[in-house]
mmCIF file of C-alpha atoms in Angstrom:
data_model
loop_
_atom_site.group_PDB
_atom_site.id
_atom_site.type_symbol
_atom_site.label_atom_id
_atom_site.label_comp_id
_atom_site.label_asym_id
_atom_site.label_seq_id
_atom_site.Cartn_x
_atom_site.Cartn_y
_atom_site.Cartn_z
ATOM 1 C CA UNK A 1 103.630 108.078 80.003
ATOM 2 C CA UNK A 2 106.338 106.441 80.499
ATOM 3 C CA UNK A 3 108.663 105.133 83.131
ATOM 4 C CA UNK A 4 111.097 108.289 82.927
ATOM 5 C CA UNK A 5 108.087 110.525 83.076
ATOM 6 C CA UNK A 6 106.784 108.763 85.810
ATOM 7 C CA UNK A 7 109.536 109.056 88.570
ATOM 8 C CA UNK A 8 109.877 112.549 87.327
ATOM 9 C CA UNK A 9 106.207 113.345 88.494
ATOM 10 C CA UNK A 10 106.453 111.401 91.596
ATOM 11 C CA UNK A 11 108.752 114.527 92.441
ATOM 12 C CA UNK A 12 105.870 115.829 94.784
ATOM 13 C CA UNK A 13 106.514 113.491 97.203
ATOM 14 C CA UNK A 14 110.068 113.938 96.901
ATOM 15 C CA UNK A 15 109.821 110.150 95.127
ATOM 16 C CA UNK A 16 112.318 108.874 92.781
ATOM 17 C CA UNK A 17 113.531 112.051 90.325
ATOM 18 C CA UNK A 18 114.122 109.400 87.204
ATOM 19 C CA UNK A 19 114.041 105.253 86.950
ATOM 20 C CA UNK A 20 115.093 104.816 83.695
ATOM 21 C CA UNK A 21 115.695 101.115 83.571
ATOM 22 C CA UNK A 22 112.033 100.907 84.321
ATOM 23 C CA UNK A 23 111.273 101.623 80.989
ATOM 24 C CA UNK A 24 110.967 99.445 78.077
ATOM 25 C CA UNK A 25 110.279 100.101 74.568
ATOM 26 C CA UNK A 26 108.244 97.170 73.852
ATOM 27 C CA UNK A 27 106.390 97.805 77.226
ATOM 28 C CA UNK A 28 105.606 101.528 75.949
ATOM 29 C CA UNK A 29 102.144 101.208 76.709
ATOM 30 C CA UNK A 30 102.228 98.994 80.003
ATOM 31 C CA UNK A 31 101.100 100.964 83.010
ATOM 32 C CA UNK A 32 103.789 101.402 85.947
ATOM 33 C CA UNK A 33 102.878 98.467 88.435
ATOM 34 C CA UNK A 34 103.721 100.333 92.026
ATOM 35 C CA UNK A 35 103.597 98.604 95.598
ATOM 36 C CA UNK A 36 103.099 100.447 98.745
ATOM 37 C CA UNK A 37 104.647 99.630 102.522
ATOM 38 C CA UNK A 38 103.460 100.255 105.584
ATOM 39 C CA UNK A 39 100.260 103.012 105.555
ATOM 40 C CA UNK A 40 100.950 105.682 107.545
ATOM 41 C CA UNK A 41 103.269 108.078 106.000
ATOM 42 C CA UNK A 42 102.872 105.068 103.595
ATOM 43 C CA UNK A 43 99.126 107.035 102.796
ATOM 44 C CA UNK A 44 100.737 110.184 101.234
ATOM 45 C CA UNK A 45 103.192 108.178 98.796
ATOM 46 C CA UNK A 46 99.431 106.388 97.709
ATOM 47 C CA UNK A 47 97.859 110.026 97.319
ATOM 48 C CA UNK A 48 100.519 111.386 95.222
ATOM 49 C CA UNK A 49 100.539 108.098 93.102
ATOM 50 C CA UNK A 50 97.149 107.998 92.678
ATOM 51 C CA UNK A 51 97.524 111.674 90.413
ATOM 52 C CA UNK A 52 99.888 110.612 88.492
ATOM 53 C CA UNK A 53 98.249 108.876 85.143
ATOM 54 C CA UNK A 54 99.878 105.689 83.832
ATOM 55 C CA UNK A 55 100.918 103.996 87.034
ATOM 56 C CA UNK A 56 98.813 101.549 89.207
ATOM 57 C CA UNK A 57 98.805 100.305 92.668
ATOM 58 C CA UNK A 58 98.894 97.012 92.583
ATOM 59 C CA UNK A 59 99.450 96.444 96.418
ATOM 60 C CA UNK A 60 99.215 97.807 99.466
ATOM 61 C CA UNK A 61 100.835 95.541 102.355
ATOM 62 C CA UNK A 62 100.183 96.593 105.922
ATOM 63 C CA UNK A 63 100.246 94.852 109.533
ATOM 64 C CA UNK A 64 97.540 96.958 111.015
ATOM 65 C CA UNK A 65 94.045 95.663 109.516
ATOM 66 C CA UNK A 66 92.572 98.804 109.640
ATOM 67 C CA UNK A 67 95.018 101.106 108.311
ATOM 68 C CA UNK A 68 94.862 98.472 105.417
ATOM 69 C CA UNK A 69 90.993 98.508 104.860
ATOM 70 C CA UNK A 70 91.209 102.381 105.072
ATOM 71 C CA UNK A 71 94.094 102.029 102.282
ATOM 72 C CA UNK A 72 92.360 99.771 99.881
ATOM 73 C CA UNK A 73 89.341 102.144 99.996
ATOM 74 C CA UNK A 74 91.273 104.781 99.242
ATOM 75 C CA UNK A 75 93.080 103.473 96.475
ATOM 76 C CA UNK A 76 89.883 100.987 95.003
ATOM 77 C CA UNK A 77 87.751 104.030 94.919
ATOM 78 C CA UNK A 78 89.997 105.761 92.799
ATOM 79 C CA UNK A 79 91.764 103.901 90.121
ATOM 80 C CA UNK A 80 89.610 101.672 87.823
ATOM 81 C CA UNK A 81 92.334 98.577 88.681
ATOM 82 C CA UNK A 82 91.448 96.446 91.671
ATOM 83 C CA UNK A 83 94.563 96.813 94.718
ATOM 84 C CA UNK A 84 95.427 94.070 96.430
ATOM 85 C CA UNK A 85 95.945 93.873 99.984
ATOM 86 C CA UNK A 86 98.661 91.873 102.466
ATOM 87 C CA UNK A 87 99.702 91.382 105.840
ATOM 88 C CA UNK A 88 103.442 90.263 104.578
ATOM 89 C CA UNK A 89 104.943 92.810 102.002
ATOM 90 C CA UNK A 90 107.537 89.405 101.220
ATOM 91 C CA UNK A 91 104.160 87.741 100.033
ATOM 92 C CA UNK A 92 104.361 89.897 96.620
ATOM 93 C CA UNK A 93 107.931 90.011 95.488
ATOM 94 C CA UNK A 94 107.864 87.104 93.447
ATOM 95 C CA UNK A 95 105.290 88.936 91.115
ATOM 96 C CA UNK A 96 107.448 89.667 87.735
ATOM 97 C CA UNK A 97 104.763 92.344 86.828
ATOM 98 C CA UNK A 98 105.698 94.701 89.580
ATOM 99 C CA UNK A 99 108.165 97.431 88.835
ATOM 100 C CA UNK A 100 108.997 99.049 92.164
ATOM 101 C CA UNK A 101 108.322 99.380 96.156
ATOM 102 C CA UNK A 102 107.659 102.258 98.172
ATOM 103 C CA UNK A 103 108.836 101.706 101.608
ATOM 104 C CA UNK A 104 107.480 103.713 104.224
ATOM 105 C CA UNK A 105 108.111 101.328 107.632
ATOM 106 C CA UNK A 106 109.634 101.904 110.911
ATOM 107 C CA UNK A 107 113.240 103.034 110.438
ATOM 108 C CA UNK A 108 114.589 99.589 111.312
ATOM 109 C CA UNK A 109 112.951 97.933 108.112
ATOM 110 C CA UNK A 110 114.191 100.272 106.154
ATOM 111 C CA UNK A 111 117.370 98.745 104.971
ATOM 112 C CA UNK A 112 116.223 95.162 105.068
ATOM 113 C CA UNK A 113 112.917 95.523 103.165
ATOM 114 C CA UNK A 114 114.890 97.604 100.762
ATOM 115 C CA UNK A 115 117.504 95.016 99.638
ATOM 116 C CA UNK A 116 114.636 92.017 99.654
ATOM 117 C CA UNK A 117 112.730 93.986 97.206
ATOM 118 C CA UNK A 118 116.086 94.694 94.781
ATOM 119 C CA UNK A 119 116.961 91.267 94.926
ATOM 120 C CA UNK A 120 113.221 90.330 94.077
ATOM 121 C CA UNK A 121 114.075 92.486 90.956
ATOM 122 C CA UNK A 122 112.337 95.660 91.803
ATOM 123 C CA UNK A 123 113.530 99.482 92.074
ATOM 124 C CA UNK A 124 112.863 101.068 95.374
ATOM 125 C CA UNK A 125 112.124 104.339 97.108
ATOM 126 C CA UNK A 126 112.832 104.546 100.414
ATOM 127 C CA UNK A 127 111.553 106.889 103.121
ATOM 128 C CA UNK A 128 114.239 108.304 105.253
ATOM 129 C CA UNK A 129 116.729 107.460 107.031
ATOM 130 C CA UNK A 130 117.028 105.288 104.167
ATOM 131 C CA UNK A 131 119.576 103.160 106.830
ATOM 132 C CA UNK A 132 120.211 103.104 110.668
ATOM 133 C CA UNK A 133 123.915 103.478 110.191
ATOM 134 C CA UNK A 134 126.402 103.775 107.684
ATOM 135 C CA UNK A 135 127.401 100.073 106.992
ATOM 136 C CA UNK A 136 123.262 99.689 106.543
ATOM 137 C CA UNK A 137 123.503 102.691 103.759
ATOM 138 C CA UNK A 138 126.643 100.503 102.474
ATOM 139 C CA UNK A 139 124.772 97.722 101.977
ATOM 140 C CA UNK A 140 122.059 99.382 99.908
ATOM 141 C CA UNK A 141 124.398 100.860 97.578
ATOM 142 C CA UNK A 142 126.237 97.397 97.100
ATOM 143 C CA UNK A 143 122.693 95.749 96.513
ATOM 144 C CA UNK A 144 121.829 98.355 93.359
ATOM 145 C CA UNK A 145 125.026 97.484 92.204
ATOM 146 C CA UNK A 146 125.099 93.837 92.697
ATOM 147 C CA UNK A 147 121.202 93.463 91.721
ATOM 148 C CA UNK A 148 121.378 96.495 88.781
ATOM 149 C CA UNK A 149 118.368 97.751 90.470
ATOM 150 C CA UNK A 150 117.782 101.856 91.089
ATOM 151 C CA UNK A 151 117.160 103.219 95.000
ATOM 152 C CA UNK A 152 115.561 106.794 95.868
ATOM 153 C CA UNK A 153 116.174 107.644 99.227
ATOM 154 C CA UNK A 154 113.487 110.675 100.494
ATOM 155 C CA UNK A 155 116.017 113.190 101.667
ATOM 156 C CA UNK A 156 114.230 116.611 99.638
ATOM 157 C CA UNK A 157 116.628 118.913 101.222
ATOM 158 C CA UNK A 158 119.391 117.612 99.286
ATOM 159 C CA UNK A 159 118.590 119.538 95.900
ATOM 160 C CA UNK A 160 117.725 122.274 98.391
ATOM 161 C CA UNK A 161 121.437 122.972 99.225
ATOM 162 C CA UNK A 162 123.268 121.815 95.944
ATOM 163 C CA UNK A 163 125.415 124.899 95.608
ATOM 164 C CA UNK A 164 126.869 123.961 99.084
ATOM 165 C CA UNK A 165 126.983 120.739 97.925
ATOM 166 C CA UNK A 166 129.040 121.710 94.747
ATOM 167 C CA UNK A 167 131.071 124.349 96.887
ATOM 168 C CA UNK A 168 132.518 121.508 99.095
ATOM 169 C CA UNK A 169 133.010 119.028 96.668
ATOM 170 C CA UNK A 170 134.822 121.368 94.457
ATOM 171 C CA UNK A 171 137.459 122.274 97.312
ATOM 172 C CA UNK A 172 136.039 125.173 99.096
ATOM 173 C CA UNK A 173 137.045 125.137 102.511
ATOM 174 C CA UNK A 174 139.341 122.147 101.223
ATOM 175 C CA UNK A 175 139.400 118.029 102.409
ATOM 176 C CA UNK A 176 136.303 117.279 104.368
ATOM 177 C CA UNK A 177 136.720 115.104 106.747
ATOM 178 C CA UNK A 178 134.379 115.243 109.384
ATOM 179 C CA UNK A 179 130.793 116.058 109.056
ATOM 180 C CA UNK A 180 128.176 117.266 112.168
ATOM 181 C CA UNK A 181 124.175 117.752 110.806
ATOM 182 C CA UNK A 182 121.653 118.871 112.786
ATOM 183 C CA UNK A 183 117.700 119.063 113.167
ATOM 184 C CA UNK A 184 115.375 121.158 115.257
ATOM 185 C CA UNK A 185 111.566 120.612 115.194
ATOM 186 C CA UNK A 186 108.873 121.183 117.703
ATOM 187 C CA UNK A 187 107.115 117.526 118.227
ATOM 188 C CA UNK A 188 105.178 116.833 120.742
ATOM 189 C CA UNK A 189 106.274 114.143 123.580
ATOM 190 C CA UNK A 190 105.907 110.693 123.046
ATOM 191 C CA UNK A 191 103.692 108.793 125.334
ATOM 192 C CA UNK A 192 104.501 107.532 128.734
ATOM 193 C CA UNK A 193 101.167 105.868 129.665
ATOM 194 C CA UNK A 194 100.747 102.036 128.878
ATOM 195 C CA UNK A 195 98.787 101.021 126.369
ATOM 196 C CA UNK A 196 97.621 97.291 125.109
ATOM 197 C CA UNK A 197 98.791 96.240 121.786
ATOM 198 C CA UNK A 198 95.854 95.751 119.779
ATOM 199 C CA UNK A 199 95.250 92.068 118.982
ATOM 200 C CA UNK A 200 94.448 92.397 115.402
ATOM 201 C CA UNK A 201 98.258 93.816 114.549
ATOM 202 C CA UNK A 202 101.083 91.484 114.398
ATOM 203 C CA UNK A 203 103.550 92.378 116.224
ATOM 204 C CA UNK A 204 106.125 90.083 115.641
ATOM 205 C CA UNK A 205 106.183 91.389 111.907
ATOM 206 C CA UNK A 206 106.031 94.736 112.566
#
């Protein structure tokens, strides 16, 4: 296992396809040290990594106690490597031994936690919307550059419509210049009754 084979399996969660600069041929043998954010889609990233041999979560951070206890479980009950837990995902960048962050927050932490973890040194996957707007995405792409770091954002339909992809760019209906997407789903309503914050979640950090 290595670090190309790696991001290649990590495919089932529509992960990074291929992190080659993660590998290293004196480090042939080291397992993949992996970080998850944020544990509620967060919990399917850490299900899919757990299958995959030669990586290792080596954190899970998490504001909500509870989700993190239910994480930790999870994970320490399956891999033989003891994960450790935080409150503050910033708490763990400054580890050299950790090769890349899966980010799985609220939308508007997207972009921030994303360029704090390149310029900590690691490669990044990123749930979607990988920004909230288009100078956000901007600023991801100039932080892999600046930092020489790799970014996955999780947007599977993409490979799902590459010949329209390759249609347009190759001139098919001619210049593009204006774009409209859009997305149906049946979700249910979001809640209009109050409810307390719990007092064991920090807020402020979330």
């Amino acid at each position: 296992m290595n670090r190309r084979t790696f991001f290649h399996q990590t495919s089932a969660l529509a992960a990074v396809s291929a992190l080659p600069k993660l590998y290293a041929a004196d480090e042939a043998g080291r397992k993949v040290k992996v970080a998850v954010v944020a544990l509620g889609r967060g919990m399917q990233h850490v299900q899919a990594l757990l299958k995959i041999p030669g990586v290792e979560i080596a954190y899970l951070a998490e504001v909500d106690p509870k989700r993190l206890e239910l994480g930790l479980k999870v994970v320490n009950d399956t891999q033989k490597v003891s994960c450790v837990g935080v409150k503050d995902f910033r708490t763990i960048l400054d580890d050299k031994t950790l090769d890349a962050v899966f980010i799985a927050t609220p939308n508007f932490w997207h972009t921030p936690a994303a360029i704090l973890c390149m310029q900590a040194g690691k490669h990044v996957y990123v749930e979607k919307p990988g920004s909230q707007n288009a100078q956000e995405a901007e600023m991801i792409v100039a932080a892999s550059k600046k930092y020489d770091r790799l970014v996955q954002m999780g947007n599977q339909r993409r490979t799902w419509m590459k010949e329209a992809i390759e249609a347009l760019h190759g001139g098919a209906i001619g210049p593009v210049r204006f774009g409209r997407g859009f997305y149906y789903n049946t979700r249910k309503s979001v809640a209009t009754n109050e409810k307390p914050a719990s007092p064991d979640i920090d807020y402020n950090l979330w």
